mmCIF file of C-alpha atoms in Angstrom:
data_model
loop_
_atom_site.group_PDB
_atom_site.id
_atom_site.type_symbol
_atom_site.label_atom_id
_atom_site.label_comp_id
_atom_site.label_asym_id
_atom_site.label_seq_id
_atom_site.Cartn_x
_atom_site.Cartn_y
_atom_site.Cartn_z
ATOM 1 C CA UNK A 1 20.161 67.492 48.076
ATOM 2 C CA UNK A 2 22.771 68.822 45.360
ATOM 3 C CA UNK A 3 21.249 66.768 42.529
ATOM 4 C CA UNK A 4 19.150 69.191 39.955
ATOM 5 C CA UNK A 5 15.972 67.038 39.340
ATOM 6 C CA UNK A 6 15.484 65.222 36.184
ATOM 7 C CA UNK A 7 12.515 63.142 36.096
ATOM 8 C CA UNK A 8 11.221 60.514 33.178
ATOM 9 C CA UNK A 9 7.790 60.421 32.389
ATOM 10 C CA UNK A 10 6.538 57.268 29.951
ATOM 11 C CA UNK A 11 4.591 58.336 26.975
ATOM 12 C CA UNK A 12 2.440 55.244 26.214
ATOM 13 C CA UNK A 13 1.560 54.551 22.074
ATOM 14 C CA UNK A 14 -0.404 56.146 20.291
ATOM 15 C CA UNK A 15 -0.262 59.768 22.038
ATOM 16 C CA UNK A 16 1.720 62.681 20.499
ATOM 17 C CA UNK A 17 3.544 65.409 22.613
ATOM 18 C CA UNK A 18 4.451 68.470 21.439
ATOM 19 C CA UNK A 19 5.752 71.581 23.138
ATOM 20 C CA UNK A 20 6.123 75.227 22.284
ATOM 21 C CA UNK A 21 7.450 78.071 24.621
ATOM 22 C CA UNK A 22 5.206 77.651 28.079
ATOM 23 C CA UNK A 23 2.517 75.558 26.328
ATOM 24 C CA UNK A 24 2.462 71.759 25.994
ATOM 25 C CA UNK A 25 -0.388 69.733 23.586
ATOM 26 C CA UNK A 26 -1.088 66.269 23.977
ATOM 27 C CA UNK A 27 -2.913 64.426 21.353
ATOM 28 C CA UNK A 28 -4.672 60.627 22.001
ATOM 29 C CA UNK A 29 -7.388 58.108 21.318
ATOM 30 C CA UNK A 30 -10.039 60.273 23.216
ATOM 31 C CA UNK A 31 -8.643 63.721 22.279
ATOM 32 C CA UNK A 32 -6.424 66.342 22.575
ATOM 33 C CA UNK A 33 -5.666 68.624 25.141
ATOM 34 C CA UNK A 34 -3.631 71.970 25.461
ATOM 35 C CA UNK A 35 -1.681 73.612 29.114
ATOM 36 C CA UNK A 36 0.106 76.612 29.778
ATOM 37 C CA UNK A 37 3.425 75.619 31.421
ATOM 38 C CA UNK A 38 6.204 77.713 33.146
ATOM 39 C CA UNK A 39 9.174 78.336 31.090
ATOM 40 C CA UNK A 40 11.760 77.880 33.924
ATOM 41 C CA UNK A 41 11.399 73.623 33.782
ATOM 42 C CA UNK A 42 12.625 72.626 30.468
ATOM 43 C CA UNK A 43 11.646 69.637 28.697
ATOM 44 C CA UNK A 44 13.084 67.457 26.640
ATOM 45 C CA UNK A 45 11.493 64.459 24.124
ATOM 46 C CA UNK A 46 13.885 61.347 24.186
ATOM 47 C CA UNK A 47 12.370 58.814 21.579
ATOM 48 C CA UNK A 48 9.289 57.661 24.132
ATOM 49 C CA UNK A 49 10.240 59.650 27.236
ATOM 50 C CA UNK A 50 9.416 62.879 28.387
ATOM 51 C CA UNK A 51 12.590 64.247 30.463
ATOM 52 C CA UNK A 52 11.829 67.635 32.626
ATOM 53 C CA UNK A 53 14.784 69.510 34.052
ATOM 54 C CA UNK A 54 14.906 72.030 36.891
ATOM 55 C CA UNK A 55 17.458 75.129 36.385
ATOM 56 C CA UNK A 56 18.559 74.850 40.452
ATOM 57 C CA UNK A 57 17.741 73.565 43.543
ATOM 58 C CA UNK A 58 15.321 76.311 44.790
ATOM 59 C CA UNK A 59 12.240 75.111 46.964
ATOM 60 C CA UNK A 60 10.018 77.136 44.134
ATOM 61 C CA UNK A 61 11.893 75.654 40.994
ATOM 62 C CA UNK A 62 11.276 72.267 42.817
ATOM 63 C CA UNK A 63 7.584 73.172 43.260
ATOM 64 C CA UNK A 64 7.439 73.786 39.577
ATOM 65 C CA UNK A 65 9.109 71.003 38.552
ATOM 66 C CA UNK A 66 6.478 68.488 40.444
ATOM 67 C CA UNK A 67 3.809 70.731 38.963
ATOM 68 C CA UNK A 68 5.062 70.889 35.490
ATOM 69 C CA UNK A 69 5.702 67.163 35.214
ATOM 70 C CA UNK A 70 2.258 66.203 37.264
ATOM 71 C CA UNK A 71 0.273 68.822 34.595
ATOM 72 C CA UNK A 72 2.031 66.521 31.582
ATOM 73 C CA UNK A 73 1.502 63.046 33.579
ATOM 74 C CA UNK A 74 -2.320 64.204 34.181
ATOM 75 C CA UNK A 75 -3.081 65.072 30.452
ATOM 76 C CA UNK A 76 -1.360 62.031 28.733
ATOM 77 C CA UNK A 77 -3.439 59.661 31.320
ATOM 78 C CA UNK A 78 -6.627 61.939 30.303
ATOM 79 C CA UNK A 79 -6.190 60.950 26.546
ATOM 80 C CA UNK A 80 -5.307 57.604 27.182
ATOM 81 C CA UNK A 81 -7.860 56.988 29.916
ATOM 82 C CA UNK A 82 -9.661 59.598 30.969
ATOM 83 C CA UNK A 83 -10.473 60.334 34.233
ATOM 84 C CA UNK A 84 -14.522 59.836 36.205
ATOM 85 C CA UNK A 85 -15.590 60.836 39.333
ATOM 86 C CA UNK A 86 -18.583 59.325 41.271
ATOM 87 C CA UNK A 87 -21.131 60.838 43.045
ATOM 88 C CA UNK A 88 -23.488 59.531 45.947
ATOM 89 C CA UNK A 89 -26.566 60.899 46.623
ATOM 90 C CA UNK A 90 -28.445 60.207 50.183
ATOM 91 C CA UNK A 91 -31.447 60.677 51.489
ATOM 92 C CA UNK A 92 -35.007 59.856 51.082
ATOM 93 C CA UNK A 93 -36.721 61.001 47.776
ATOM 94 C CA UNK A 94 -33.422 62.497 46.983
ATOM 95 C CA UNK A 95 -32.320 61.399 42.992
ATOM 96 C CA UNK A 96 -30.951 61.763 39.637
ATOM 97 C CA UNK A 97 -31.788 60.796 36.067
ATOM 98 C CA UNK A 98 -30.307 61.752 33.094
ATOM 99 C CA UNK A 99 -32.416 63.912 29.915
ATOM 100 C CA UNK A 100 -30.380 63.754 27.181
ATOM 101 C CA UNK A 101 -26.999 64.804 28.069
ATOM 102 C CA UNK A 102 -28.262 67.160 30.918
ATOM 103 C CA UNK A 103 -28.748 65.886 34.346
ATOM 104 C CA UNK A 104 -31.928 66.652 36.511
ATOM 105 C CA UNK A 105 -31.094 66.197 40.317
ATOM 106 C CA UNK A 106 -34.196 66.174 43.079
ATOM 107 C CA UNK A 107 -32.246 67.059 46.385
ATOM 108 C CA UNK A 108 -35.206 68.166 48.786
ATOM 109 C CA UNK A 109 -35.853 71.578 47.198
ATOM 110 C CA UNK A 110 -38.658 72.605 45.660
ATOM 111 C CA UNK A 111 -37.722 72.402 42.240
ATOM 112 C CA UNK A 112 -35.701 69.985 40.519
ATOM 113 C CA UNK A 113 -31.718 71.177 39.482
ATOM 114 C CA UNK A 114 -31.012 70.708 35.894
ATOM 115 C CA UNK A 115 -26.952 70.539 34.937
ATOM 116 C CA UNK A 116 -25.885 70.708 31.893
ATOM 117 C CA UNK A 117 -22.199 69.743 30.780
ATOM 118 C CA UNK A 118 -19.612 71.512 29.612
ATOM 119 C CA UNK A 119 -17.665 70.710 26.322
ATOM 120 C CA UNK A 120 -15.742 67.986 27.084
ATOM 121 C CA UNK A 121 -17.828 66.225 30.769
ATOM 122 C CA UNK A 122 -20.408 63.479 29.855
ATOM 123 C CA UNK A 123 -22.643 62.621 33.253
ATOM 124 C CA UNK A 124 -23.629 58.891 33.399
ATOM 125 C CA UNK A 125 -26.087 57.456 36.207
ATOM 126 C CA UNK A 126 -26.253 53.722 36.752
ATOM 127 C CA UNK A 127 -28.762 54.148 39.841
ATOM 128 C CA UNK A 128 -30.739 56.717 40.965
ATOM 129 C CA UNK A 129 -28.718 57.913 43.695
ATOM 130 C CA UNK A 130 -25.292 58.019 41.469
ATOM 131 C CA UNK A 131 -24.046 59.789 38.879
ATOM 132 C CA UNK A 132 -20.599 59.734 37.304
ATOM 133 C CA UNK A 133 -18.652 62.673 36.158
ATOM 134 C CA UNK A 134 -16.517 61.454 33.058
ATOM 135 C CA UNK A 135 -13.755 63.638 30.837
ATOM 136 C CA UNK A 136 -10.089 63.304 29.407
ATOM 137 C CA UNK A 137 -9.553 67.203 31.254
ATOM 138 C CA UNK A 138 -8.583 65.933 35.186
ATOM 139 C CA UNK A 139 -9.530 69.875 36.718
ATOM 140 C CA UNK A 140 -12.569 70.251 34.600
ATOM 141 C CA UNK A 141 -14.129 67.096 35.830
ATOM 142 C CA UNK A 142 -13.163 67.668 39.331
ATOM 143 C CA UNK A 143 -14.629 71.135 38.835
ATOM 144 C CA UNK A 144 -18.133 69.964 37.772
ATOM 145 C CA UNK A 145 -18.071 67.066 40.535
ATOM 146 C CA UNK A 146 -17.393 69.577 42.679
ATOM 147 C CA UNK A 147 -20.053 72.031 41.721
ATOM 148 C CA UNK A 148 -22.767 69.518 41.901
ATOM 149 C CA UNK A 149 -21.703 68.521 45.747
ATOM 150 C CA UNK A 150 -22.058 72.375 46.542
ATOM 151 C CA UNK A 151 -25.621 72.070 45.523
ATOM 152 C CA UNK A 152 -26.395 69.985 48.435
ATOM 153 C CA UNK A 153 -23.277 69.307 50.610
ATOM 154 C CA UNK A 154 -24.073 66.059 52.779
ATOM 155 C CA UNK A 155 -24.840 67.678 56.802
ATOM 156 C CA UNK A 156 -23.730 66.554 59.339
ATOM 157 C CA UNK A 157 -26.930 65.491 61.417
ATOM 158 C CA UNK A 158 -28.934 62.868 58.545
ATOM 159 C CA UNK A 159 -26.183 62.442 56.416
ATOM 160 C CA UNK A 160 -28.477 63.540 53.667
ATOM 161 C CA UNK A 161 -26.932 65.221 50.774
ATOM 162 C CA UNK A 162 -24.334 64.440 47.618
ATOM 163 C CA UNK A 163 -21.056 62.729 48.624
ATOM 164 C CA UNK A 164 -18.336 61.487 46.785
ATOM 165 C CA UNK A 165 -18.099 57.870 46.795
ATOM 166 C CA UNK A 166 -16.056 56.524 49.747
ATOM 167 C CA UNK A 167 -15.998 60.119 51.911
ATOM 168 C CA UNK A 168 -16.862 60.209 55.313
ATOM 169 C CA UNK A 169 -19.183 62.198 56.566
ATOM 170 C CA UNK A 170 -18.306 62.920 60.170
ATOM 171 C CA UNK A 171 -22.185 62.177 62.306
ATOM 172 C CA UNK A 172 -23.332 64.830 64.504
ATOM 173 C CA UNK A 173 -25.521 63.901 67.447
ATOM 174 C CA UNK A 174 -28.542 66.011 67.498
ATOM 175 C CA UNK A 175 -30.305 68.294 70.484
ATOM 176 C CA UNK A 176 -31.415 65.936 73.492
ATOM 177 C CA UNK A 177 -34.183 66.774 75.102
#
């Protein structure tokens, strides 16, 4: 591999790019968002095309090129589209509903868990037993999906618990008598 990287990135209508020394903002129908980048990948506008450049071939200026790139991909998408993640909840009497903007979860403990968003994160829930993590910011709303999993991971024996939609919970099979 002798080639130093130079990858095109589409910038769809309607979004604005702008860079300044290790920061990049990206401005859209659903809002704007700001990154720190590293200054080593340099980037260049070409009328709707985002060009980034590597200095060499190293395996870490090739790490920071994918990252660099992936970070710009990820917020123009997040403007444009935004990004959700959905949550499953399992087991019996186990639910969610939705006060306002905060959610109030009933997972089996003796109290109910009450989350409230962050700036940015809406929660929306269809059915009782999901709820959907929306945002334009990709890590923030995998962050809060994440964080209301951890309340009550799904185990292993019931499969009771909060799951994200499609993941496999591996089944245990319990203590025989």
């Amino acid at each position: 591999m002798s080639r130093i990287g130079k990858t095109p990135l589409e910038i769809p209508d309607g979004v604005e790019v702008s860079f300044a020394p290790g920061q990049a903002d990206v401005k859209g129908p659903l809002g704007e968002l700001s990154q720190n980048l590293p200054d080593r990948i340099a980037i260049e506008q070409r009328e709707s095309t985002l060009v980034f450049t590597r200095p060499t071939d190293r395996g870490s200026d090739r790490a920071l090129h994918g990252l660099t790139r992936t970070l710009v991909a990820n917020m123009v998408e997040g403007v444009t589209k935004g990004f959700e993640k959905t949550l499953e909840i399992h087991g019996v009497g186990y639910r969610a509903s939705l006060n306002g903007s905060t959610i109030e979860l009933a997972l089996g403990f003796s109290h109910g868990v009450k989350v409230d968003p962050p700036e940015g994160i809406t929660f929306d829930v269809p059915e009782q037993t999901v709820v959907i993590v929306k945002g334009i910011d990709k890590q923030k709303v995998g962050q809060i999906a994440s964080e209301i999993r951890a309340i009550r991971p799904p185990e292993p024996y019931k499969g009771k618990g909060v799951r994200y939609r499609g993941e496999y919970v591996r089944r245990k099979v319990g203590k025989r008598a």
